[in-house]
Amino acid sequence: MSGPRHAPTHPPVEAPTYASVGCPVQLDALGPRGAFRARNRLTVADVTGRAVAELSQVPRLFVQRGLSALRAARPADTGEPAEVIARAGHAFAHGSVGGLPASEYQRLVSRVSGVPVAVVRSATARIERAAAGVERTVRGARPTATAGHWRDPLTRGGGAVWARRGDVFAVHAAGNHPGVHSLWLEALTLGYRVAVRPSGREPFTPHRLVTALREEGIGDDRLLLLPTDHQVADDIVRGADLSLVYGGDAVVEKYRGHPNVLTQGPGRSKILLADVDTGGAAALSSALDTVVSSIRDEGGVACVNATAVLVAGDPAPVAAAIAERLAGLPSLPPEDDKAVLPVRPTAEARVLERYLLGQAEGATPWLGGDGIVDELGDGSAVLRPAVIQLDRPNAPQLGIELPFPCVWVAPWSPEDGLGPLRNTLVLTVIGGDGRLVERLVDEPGIGNVHVGDHPTHRMVPGVPHDGHLAEFLMRSKAVIR
Amino acid sequence: MAVASDPVLTFPPDQVPDPEEFIQAAMRWHFSPTTGSPYWLRRARTLDFDPRRDVRAFDDLQLFPNIVNELRDVPARDLVPQGYGSSTEVIGVYESGGTTGAPKRVAYLADWMDRYVTWSAGRMDERGHPHGAHWLAMIPSGPHLWGEVVARQARRRGGFTSTIDLDPRWVKKCIAEGRADEAARYVEHLLEQGRFLLETQDIGVLVITPPLLERLAQHEHLVKLVNEKVRVIIWSGAHMDADSRHLFRTEVFPDVQLFGNYGSTMILCGAVERAGSEEECVFDPFAPHISFSVVDPETRRPVPYGARGQVVMHHISRSALLPNNLERDVATRIRPEAGHLGDSVADVSPVRTFDDEVVIEGVY
């Protein structure tokens, strides 16, 4: 592309301001030449349908020019961006970014995504931690016999260097949970130049994170925010070397054959209560704590929330106990400090409810059998928990993941084998012997195994969430010198 | 034997006739047994109004049914007004792109081509377009109309013309069949052919479609050549969104004049971008031969100025009558230039489809 010949002629860009009636926050695209306010803008509404932001929608030409700029930019030296990322993480979590204080940012995210504000706050803290520890995280993913730099003594006489598989990394982000944005910081750390396409449902988090990173010194030609419609979004994946795409089953299926696209789909996380009868009342109570928190923490909107509980023995008492503990959760607007359940526009909530009730037909509902929608009276509705018991471990409903605390409880016995436990991002197994754990860890259809009272959503710094992203981004390259 | 038409139908290029006089003269010409076309004389018998009596003013054009779908089957010969007699000079039979089914076709007469080229050349003069330049047209030729029009425009302005033919129907077919890669290869093939000309010839005017221009913009070398040599880019044939237009004008081709044309086979030519269209790209038609109405598609009533609506097009000339065609395009209704019929339009785009599916399963 030819360089700038004229003074920049983008439309004037002002800092985002607080959302107020008739004055939505402007979320500009962040291109290689700075912020760009498109004439074509998507209205971002809160859960009551009120417009709170306008998200610029860039045309294909802007995307193509952005990707060309990323490709032309010099990759960062090893380790160079880590400090900047850590600073940006701090600013993201505590500072005023692009004119928006952290508290206002969190309120807006909860208002548009319906995710309880407390969950947004903890996600903010998680992004901050991820940013602070990103260098250690990527180092932890590096094969042990591989050097981080070709000058390392390991390569004398022949060795392996950890090398990027490409230059430009694209992310099609999800809008279900702000935490998804901690992951691509690893690509930036590894020297990738990154383009993030935000979700139209919750664009605040990526906009804020990209802005913070740019304010702290990541070059405008190394990190872009490219909000755009579905059609042009495909161009971002086509134009990048490697991509991370969040989506449902259809998206996962679409990219199944693409070696350069990593998909993050539904988690279908599960809990296996392998022998609850033997541990006594205290053990059962503690196991139930783990089960309930796996279902409801994070508002039940994350891919690591448990969607199925398999019980060796009679599932009915377990389902009853879960239902009892979930029944009392309050229905509150998402920005309320005490909110724990997700909120959606009422019409959308009703669609989910109809779907759930249809799927639950013939099963035994312990909670939510009469519906899960609790209207707040302002056009929005709380999605209340559902607990539904199935009569066999291979019932198809076990694979249904819905964006609120919704769990399917089914019987399981060792004779049923691992089949019902496959297709799982996180499996928490409570009880059972070492041999069972061995089989679960060996099973490729189970992403992560938590043994004992560790909820499915527990995230530990340095512990991969769905494999290390770096396993996809990097390869070992021979260097002999 | 040719019959003289009312001179108001062939008004001099520097004058705008009285709209009512013009429309009434056209009705007399197209619906008189001695001058009208076999198609219209036949069709008139099925109308529940008498065009010569009832169509007096612009608004009366709404009385006509939208007949363009009939142009898929009507023999092109039947579209020629008999008033031309043996002096008819049919330049060609041109077709629509076939997006909405089988192609529609029109007969194109030499005297209309001359009028249109004269008018459009005048608009180019107003904008200071070069005379004697070498034009590169990367656009469709037959069965489409555009290639022929551009060849004549370039010739009228003393220019050379080089053409790289583009088959839009093949591209559409590839995309419809999910073979986007094949379409992309074809486009690269076109650009490669264009490159030879841009490298070796002194191309001053580039005529191109927006999608092709967008692909061209991905090639740094071609962008550089265009910025160095080309003084005017004439684009048409597809819509250009306002943001892309802004980027082309300010970032990609800052030293080149971008000149948009909005045309359709069904009006036998196009409208041109109003000089000084900065924020929104306004198109003014060759009134009163060509006129637009921007309407609510449900009620067919005009939307307010500044609002979006669907475009209805009319062509009225000595050579043809194609009234009241509801196009699939959406545009902003703009006040016409003083004394002109109908509306001008801005920011034309195809009818939008919305992604309103409700995703049930999964949490994303």
PDB file of N, CA and C in Angstrom, chain A residues 1-2 5-6 9-11 33 36 38-40 57 59-62 64-65 174 176 230 246-247 264-266 268 301 303 351 355 399-403, chain B residues 180-181 213-215 217-220 223-224 227-228 241-252 254-255 279 352 355 358-364:
ATOM      1  N   MET A   1       0.833  -1.204   0.000  1.00  0.00           N
ATOM      2  CA  MET A   1       0.000   0.000   0.000  1.00  0.00           C
ATOM      3  C   MET A   1       0.866   1.252   0.000  1.00  0.00           C
ATOM      4  N   SER A   2       0.419   2.276  -0.635  1.00  0.00           N
ATOM      5  CA  SER A   2       1.175   3.513  -0.624  1.00  0.00           C
ATOM      6  C   SER A   2       0.999   4.187   0.730  1.00  0.00           C
ATOM      7  N   ARG A   5      -0.249  10.225   1.941  1.00  0.00           N
ATOM      8  CA  ARG A   5       0.216  11.385   1.180  1.00  0.00           C
ATOM      9  C   ARG A   5      -0.431  12.647   1.730  1.00  0.00           C
ATOM     10  N   HIS A   6      -1.593  12.450   2.293  1.00  0.00           N
ATOM     11  CA  HIS A   6      -2.332  13.608   2.810  1.00  0.00           C
ATOM     12  C   HIS A   6      -2.387  13.489   4.320  1.00  0.00           C
ATOM     13  N   THR A   9      -7.504  11.878   7.052  1.00  0.00           N
ATOM     14  CA  THR A   9      -8.811  12.511   6.845  1.00  0.00           C
ATOM     15  C   THR A   9      -9.930  11.675   7.431  1.00  0.00           C
ATOM     16  N   HIS A  10      -9.574  10.857   8.418  1.00  0.00           N
ATOM     17  CA  HIS A  10     -10.641  10.113   9.078  1.00  0.00           C
ATOM     18  C   HIS A  10     -11.631  11.099   9.678  1.00  0.00           C
ATOM     19  N   PRO A  11     -12.861  10.649   9.847  1.00  0.00           N
ATOM     20  CA  PRO A  11     -13.799  11.514  10.551  1.00  0.00           C
ATOM     21  C   PRO A  11     -13.252  11.805  11.948  1.00  0.00           C
ATOM     22  N   ARG A  33      -3.992   3.006  10.964  1.00  0.00           N
ATOM     23  CA  ARG A  33      -3.749   4.454  11.000  1.00  0.00           C
ATOM     24  C   ARG A  33      -4.560   5.112  12.097  1.00  0.00           C
ATOM     25  N   PHE A  36     -11.003   4.601  13.519  1.00  0.00           N
ATOM     26  CA  PHE A  36     -11.790   4.893  12.323  1.00  0.00           C
ATOM     27  C   PHE A  36     -13.267   4.748  12.672  1.00  0.00           C
ATOM     28  N   ALA A  38     -16.687   4.436  11.289  1.00  0.00           N
ATOM     29  CA  ALA A  38     -17.354   4.138  10.024  1.00  0.00           C
ATOM     30  C   ALA A  38     -18.716   4.814   9.974  1.00  0.00           C
ATOM     31  N   ARG A  39     -19.161   5.079   8.753  1.00  0.00           N
ATOM     32  CA  ARG A  39     -20.522   5.586   8.585  1.00  0.00           C
ATOM     33  C   ARG A  39     -21.526   4.472   8.875  1.00  0.00           C
ATOM     34  N   ASN A  40     -21.100   3.239   8.575  1.00  0.00           N
ATOM     35  CA  ASN A  40     -21.938   2.076   8.808  1.00  0.00           C
ATOM     36  C   ASN A  40     -21.687   1.578  10.233  1.00  0.00           C
ATOM     37  N   GLN A  57     -18.742  -0.546  11.687  1.00  0.00           N
ATOM     38  CA  GLN A  57     -18.636  -1.767  10.894  1.00  0.00           C
ATOM     39  C   GLN A  57     -17.785  -1.456   9.676  1.00  0.00           C
ATOM     40  N   PRO A  59     -15.731  -1.846   6.148  1.00  0.00           N
ATOM     41  CA  PRO A  59     -15.917  -2.598   4.907  1.00  0.00           C
ATOM     42  C   PRO A  59     -14.710  -3.487   4.620  1.00  0.00           C
ATOM     43  N   ARG A  60     -14.897  -4.333   3.634  1.00  0.00           N
ATOM     44  CA  ARG A  60     -13.844  -5.273   3.221  1.00  0.00           C
ATOM     45  C   ARG A  60     -12.523  -4.551   2.927  1.00  0.00           C
ATOM     46  N   LEU A  61     -12.618  -3.420   2.285  1.00  0.00           N
ATOM     47  CA  LEU A  61     -11.405  -2.670   1.919  1.00  0.00           C
ATOM     48  C   LEU A  61     -10.582  -2.328   3.154  1.00  0.00           C
ATOM     49  N   PHE A  62     -11.254  -1.950   4.213  1.00  0.00           N
ATOM     50  CA  PHE A  62     -10.561  -1.591   5.463  1.00  0.00           C
ATOM     51  C   PHE A  62      -9.873  -2.822   6.060  1.00  0.00           C
ATOM     52  N   GLN A  64      -8.878  -5.499   4.440  1.00  0.00           N
ATOM     53  CA  GLN A  64      -7.746  -5.902   3.610  1.00  0.00           C
ATOM     54  C   GLN A  64      -6.533  -5.010   3.841  1.00  0.00           C
ATOM     55  N   ARG A  65      -6.790  -3.721   3.957  1.00  0.00           N
ATOM     56  CA  ARG A  65      -5.680  -2.793   4.183  1.00  0.00           C
ATOM     57  C   ARG A  65      -5.082  -3.003   5.578  1.00  0.00           C
ATOM     58  N   ALA A 174     -15.832 -14.232  20.906  1.00  0.00           N
ATOM     59  CA  ALA A 174     -17.175 -14.542  21.384  1.00  0.00           C
ATOM     60  C   ALA A 174     -17.638 -13.415  22.295  1.00  0.00           C
ATOM     61  N   ASN A 176     -19.936 -14.077  24.843  1.00  0.00           N
ATOM     62  CA  ASN A 176     -20.636 -14.662  25.999  1.00  0.00           C
ATOM     63  C   ASN A 176     -19.984 -14.315  27.325  1.00  0.00           C
ATOM     64  N   HIS A 230     -20.869 -10.320   9.240  1.00  0.00           N
ATOM     65  CA  HIS A 230     -20.520 -11.726   9.068  1.00  0.00           C
ATOM     66  C   HIS A 230     -19.807 -11.997   7.756  1.00  0.00           C
ATOM     67  N   TYR A 246     -14.288 -18.449  17.702  1.00  0.00           N
ATOM     68  CA  TYR A 246     -15.261 -18.912  18.690  1.00  0.00           C
ATOM     69  C   TYR A 246     -16.604 -19.094  18.006  1.00  0.00           C
ATOM     70  N   GLY A 247     -17.331 -20.105  18.397  1.00  0.00           N
ATOM     71  CA  GLY A 247     -18.646 -20.273  17.810  1.00  0.00           C
ATOM     72  C   GLY A 247     -19.314 -21.546  18.267  1.00  0.00           C
ATOM     73  N   GLN A 264     -12.969 -22.684  19.060  1.00  0.00           N
ATOM     74  CA  GLN A 264     -13.341 -22.851  20.457  1.00  0.00           C
ATOM     75  C   GLN A 264     -14.865 -22.904  20.477  1.00  0.00           C
ATOM     76  N   GLY A 265     -15.371 -24.082  20.635  1.00  0.00           N
ATOM     77  CA  GLY A 265     -16.819 -24.281  20.558  1.00  0.00           C
ATOM     78  C   GLY A 265     -17.420 -24.499  21.925  1.00  0.00           C
ATOM     79  N   PRO A 266     -18.626 -25.032  21.937  1.00  0.00           N
ATOM     80  CA  PRO A 266     -19.276 -25.305  23.221  1.00  0.00           C
ATOM     81  C   PRO A 266     -18.412 -26.259  24.057  1.00  0.00           C
ATOM     82  N   ARG A 268     -19.442 -28.141  26.911  1.00  0.00           N
ATOM     83  CA  ARG A 268     -20.139 -29.350  27.382  1.00  0.00           C
ATOM     84  C   ARG A 268     -19.398 -29.991  28.562  1.00  0.00           C
ATOM     85  N   VAL A 301     -22.611 -18.966  32.054  1.00  0.00           N
ATOM     86  CA  VAL A 301     -22.497 -18.617  30.625  1.00  0.00           C
ATOM     87  C   VAL A 301     -21.191 -19.096  29.992  1.00  0.00           C
ATOM     88  N   CYS A 303     -18.010 -21.719  28.831  1.00  0.00           N
ATOM     89  CA  CYS A 303     -17.900 -23.069  28.285  1.00  0.00           C
ATOM     90  C   CYS A 303     -17.372 -24.032  29.341  1.00  0.00           C
ATOM     91  N   VAL A 351     -37.441 -17.654  23.758  1.00  0.00           N
ATOM     92  CA  VAL A 351     -37.007 -18.625  22.740  1.00  0.00           C
ATOM     93  C   VAL A 351     -36.198 -19.735  23.408  1.00  0.00           C
ATOM     94  N   TYR A 355     -37.194 -23.741  23.796  1.00  0.00           N
ATOM     95  CA  TYR A 355     -36.258 -24.777  23.364  1.00  0.00           C
ATOM     96  C   TYR A 355     -35.996 -25.757  24.504  1.00  0.00           C
ATOM     97  N   GLY A 399     -25.812 -33.506  25.675  1.00  0.00           N
ATOM     98  CA  GLY A 399     -24.934 -32.645  24.866  1.00  0.00           C
ATOM     99  C   GLY A 399     -25.458 -31.225  24.720  1.00  0.00           C
ATOM    100  N   ILE A 400     -26.548 -30.899  25.399  1.00  0.00           N
ATOM    101  CA  ILE A 400     -27.135 -29.565  25.203  1.00  0.00           C
ATOM    102  C   ILE A 400     -26.542 -28.569  26.189  1.00  0.00           C
ATOM    103  N   GLU A 401     -25.941 -27.550  25.634  1.00  0.00           N
ATOM    104  CA  GLU A 401     -25.349 -26.499  26.462  1.00  0.00           C
ATOM    105  C   GLU A 401     -26.125 -25.218  26.223  1.00  0.00           C
ATOM    106  N   LEU A 402     -26.665 -24.651  27.277  1.00  0.00           N
ATOM    107  CA  LEU A 402     -27.436 -23.412  27.145  1.00  0.00           C
ATOM    108  C   LEU A 402     -26.774 -22.316  27.965  1.00  0.00           C
ATOM    109  N   PRO A 403     -27.000 -21.056  27.576  1.00  0.00           N
ATOM    110  CA  PRO A 403     -26.250 -19.949  28.204  1.00  0.00           C
ATOM    111  C   PRO A 403     -26.835 -19.477  29.530  1.00  0.00           C
TER     112      PRO A 403
ATOM    113  N   ALA B 180     -15.997 -19.657  -4.490  1.00  0.00           N
ATOM    114  CA  ALA B 180     -15.446 -18.308  -4.357  1.00  0.00           C
ATOM    115  C   ALA B 180     -13.982 -18.282  -4.804  1.00  0.00           C
ATOM    116  N   ASP B 181     -13.283 -19.395  -4.599  1.00  0.00           N
ATOM    117  CA  ASP B 181     -11.870 -19.433  -4.990  1.00  0.00           C
ATOM    118  C   ASP B 181     -11.720 -19.281  -6.503  1.00  0.00           C
ATOM    119  N   LEU B 213     -12.093  -2.993  -8.216  1.00  0.00           N
ATOM    120  CA  LEU B 213     -11.223  -1.925  -7.700  1.00  0.00           C
ATOM    121  C   LEU B 213     -10.713  -2.304  -6.311  1.00  0.00           C
ATOM    122  N   GLU B 214     -11.589  -2.941  -5.529  1.00  0.00           N
ATOM    123  CA  GLU B 214     -11.210  -3.380  -4.187  1.00  0.00           C
ATOM    124  C   GLU B 214     -10.096  -4.421  -4.256  1.00  0.00           C
ATOM    125  N   ARG B 215     -10.218  -5.321  -5.222  1.00  0.00           N
ATOM    126  CA  ARG B 215      -9.158  -6.329  -5.385  1.00  0.00           C
ATOM    127  C   ARG B 215      -7.872  -5.675  -5.879  1.00  0.00           C
ATOM    128  N   ALA B 217      -6.898  -2.827  -5.180  1.00  0.00           N
ATOM    129  CA  ALA B 217      -6.292  -2.087  -4.067  1.00  0.00           C
ATOM    130  C   ALA B 217      -5.432  -2.979  -3.180  1.00  0.00           C
ATOM    131  N   GLN B 218      -5.556  -4.289  -3.340  1.00  0.00           N
ATOM    132  CA  GLN B 218      -4.708  -5.192  -2.546  1.00  0.00           C
ATOM    133  C   GLN B 218      -3.315  -5.336  -3.143  1.00  0.00           C
ATOM    134  N   HIS B 219      -3.136  -4.858  -4.356  1.00  0.00           N
ATOM    135  CA  HIS B 219      -1.838  -4.992  -5.018  1.00  0.00           C
ATOM    136  C   HIS B 219      -1.115  -3.649  -4.976  1.00  0.00           C
ATOM    137  N   GLU B 220      -0.137  -3.595  -4.140  1.00  0.00           N
ATOM    138  CA  GLU B 220       0.585  -2.350  -3.917  1.00  0.00           C
ATOM    139  C   GLU B 220       1.108  -1.764  -5.237  1.00  0.00           C
ATOM    140  N   VAL B 223      -1.716  -0.227  -7.207  1.00  0.00           N
ATOM    141  CA  VAL B 223      -2.159   1.018  -6.559  1.00  0.00           C
ATOM    142  C   VAL B 223      -1.190   2.137  -6.920  1.00  0.00           C
ATOM    143  N   LYS B 224       0.091   1.809  -6.904  1.00  0.00           N
ATOM    144  CA  LYS B 224       1.109   2.813  -7.217  1.00  0.00           C
ATOM    145  C   LYS B 224       0.960   3.286  -8.672  1.00  0.00           C
ATOM    146  N   ASN B 227      -2.115   5.488  -9.012  1.00  0.00           N
ATOM    147  CA  ASN B 227      -1.898   6.819  -8.444  1.00  0.00           C
ATOM    148  C   ASN B 227      -0.960   7.663  -9.315  1.00  0.00           C
ATOM    149  N   GLU B 228      -0.020   7.011  -9.954  1.00  0.00           N
ATOM    150  CA  GLU B 228       0.931   7.753 -10.794  1.00  0.00           C
ATOM    151  C   GLU B 228       0.316   8.211 -12.108  1.00  0.00           C
ATOM    152  N   ASP B 241     -19.980   1.138  -0.918  1.00  0.00           N
ATOM    153  CA  ASP B 241     -20.486   1.668   0.345  1.00  0.00           C
ATOM    154  C   ASP B 241     -19.717   2.932   0.724  1.00  0.00           C
ATOM    155  N   ALA B 242     -20.345   3.740   1.567  1.00  0.00           N
ATOM    156  CA  ALA B 242     -19.807   5.067   1.865  1.00  0.00           C
ATOM    157  C   ALA B 242     -18.429   4.999   2.520  1.00  0.00           C
ATOM    158  N   ASP B 243     -18.211   3.975   3.341  1.00  0.00           N
ATOM    159  CA  ASP B 243     -16.914   3.882   4.015  1.00  0.00           C
ATOM    160  C   ASP B 243     -15.801   3.497   3.031  1.00  0.00           C
ATOM    161  N   SER B 244     -16.108   2.574   2.128  1.00  0.00           N
ATOM    162  CA  SER B 244     -15.101   2.207   1.129  1.00  0.00           C
ATOM    163  C   SER B 244     -14.792   3.404   0.230  1.00  0.00           C
ATOM    164  N   ARG B 245     -15.838   4.120  -0.141  1.00  0.00           N
ATOM    165  CA  ARG B 245     -15.638   5.282  -1.004  1.00  0.00           C
ATOM    166  C   ARG B 245     -14.728   6.292  -0.309  1.00  0.00           C
ATOM    167  N   HIS B 246     -14.961   6.499   0.973  1.00  0.00           N
ATOM    168  CA  HIS B 246     -14.130   7.421   1.747  1.00  0.00           C
ATOM    169  C   HIS B 246     -12.666   6.946   1.754  1.00  0.00           C
ATOM    170  N   LEU B 247     -12.478   5.649   1.956  1.00  0.00           N
ATOM    171  CA  LEU B 247     -11.107   5.112   2.006  1.00  0.00           C
ATOM    172  C   LEU B 247     -10.423   5.200   0.650  1.00  0.00           C
ATOM    173  N   PHE B 248     -11.166   4.904  -0.405  1.00  0.00           N
ATOM    174  CA  PHE B 248     -10.589   5.030  -1.747  1.00  0.00           C
ATOM    175  C   PHE B 248     -10.146   6.473  -2.003  1.00  0.00           C
ATOM    176  N   ARG B 249     -11.026   7.397  -1.644  1.00  0.00           N
ATOM    177  CA  ARG B 249     -10.756   8.810  -1.954  1.00  0.00           C
ATOM    178  C   ARG B 249      -9.616   9.380  -1.126  1.00  0.00           C
ATOM    179  N   THR B 250      -9.522   8.953   0.130  1.00  0.00           N
ATOM    180  CA  THR B 250      -8.578   9.618   1.022  1.00  0.00           C
ATOM    181  C   THR B 250      -7.289   8.831   1.238  1.00  0.00           C
ATOM    182  N   GLU B 251      -7.377   7.502   1.175  1.00  0.00           N
ATOM    183  CA  GLU B 251      -6.190   6.717   1.517  1.00  0.00           C
ATOM    184  C   GLU B 251      -5.590   5.961   0.344  1.00  0.00           C
ATOM    185  N   VAL B 252      -6.444   5.338  -0.447  1.00  0.00           N
ATOM    186  CA  VAL B 252      -5.909   4.437  -1.469  1.00  0.00           C
ATOM    187  C   VAL B 252      -5.547   5.207  -2.738  1.00  0.00           C
ATOM    188  N   PRO B 254      -5.597   8.860  -3.298  1.00  0.00           N
ATOM    189  CA  PRO B 254      -5.836  10.251  -2.892  1.00  0.00           C
ATOM    190  C   PRO B 254      -5.671  11.251  -4.033  1.00  0.00           C
ATOM    191  N   ASP B 255      -4.924  10.881  -5.069  1.00  0.00           N
ATOM    192  CA  ASP B 255      -4.655  11.849  -6.142  1.00  0.00           C
ATOM    193  C   ASP B 255      -5.516  11.611  -7.374  1.00  0.00           C
ATOM    194  N   GLU B 279     -19.707  13.679   1.555  1.00  0.00           N
ATOM    195  CA  GLU B 279     -20.051  12.653   2.531  1.00  0.00           C
ATOM    196  C   GLU B 279     -20.931  11.560   1.930  1.00  0.00           C
ATOM    197  N   ARG B 352     -30.936  -4.999   1.787  1.00  0.00           N
ATOM    198  CA  ARG B 352     -30.177  -5.683   2.839  1.00  0.00           C
ATOM    199  C   ARG B 352     -30.892  -6.925   3.331  1.00  0.00           C
ATOM    200  N   ASP B 355     -29.387 -10.763   9.475  1.00  0.00           N
ATOM    201  CA  ASP B 355     -29.023 -11.991  10.169  1.00  0.00           C
ATOM    202  C   ASP B 355     -29.826 -12.053  11.461  1.00  0.00           C
ATOM    203  N   VAL B 358     -31.945 -16.968  15.510  1.00  0.00           N
ATOM    204  CA  VAL B 358     -31.699 -17.134  16.941  1.00  0.00           C
ATOM    205  C   VAL B 358     -30.873 -18.400  17.126  1.00  0.00           C
ATOM    206  N   VAL B 359     -29.720 -18.224  17.704  1.00  0.00           N
ATOM    207  CA  VAL B 359     -28.860 -19.383  17.925  1.00  0.00           C
ATOM    208  C   VAL B 359     -29.238 -20.014  19.260  1.00  0.00           C
ATOM    209  N   ILE B 360     -29.585 -21.260  19.202  1.00  0.00           N
ATOM    210  CA  ILE B 360     -30.089 -21.938  20.392  1.00  0.00           C
ATOM    211  C   ILE B 360     -28.968 -22.618  21.154  1.00  0.00           C
ATOM    212  N   GLU B 361     -28.269 -23.474  20.469  1.00  0.00           N
ATOM    213  CA  GLU B 361     -27.343 -24.316  21.190  1.00  0.00           C
ATOM    214  C   GLU B 361     -25.977 -23.660  21.295  1.00  0.00           C
ATOM    215  N   GLY B 362     -25.308 -23.921  22.393  1.00  0.00           N
ATOM    216  CA  GLY B 362     -23.997 -23.334  22.579  1.00  0.00           C
ATOM    217  C   GLY B 362     -24.121 -22.007  23.283  1.00  0.00           C
ATOM    218  N   VAL B 363     -23.038 -21.583  23.827  1.00  0.00           N
ATOM    219  CA  VAL B 363     -23.104 -20.371  24.641  1.00  0.00           C
ATOM    220  C   VAL B 363     -22.504 -19.171  23.931  1.00  0.00           C
ATOM    221  N   TYR B 364     -22.030 -19.317  22.717  1.00  0.00           N
ATOM    222  CA  TYR B 364     -21.383 -18.175  22.070  1.00  0.00           C
ATOM    223  C   TYR B 364     -22.368 -17.323  21.297  1.00  0.00           C
TER     224      TYR B 364
END
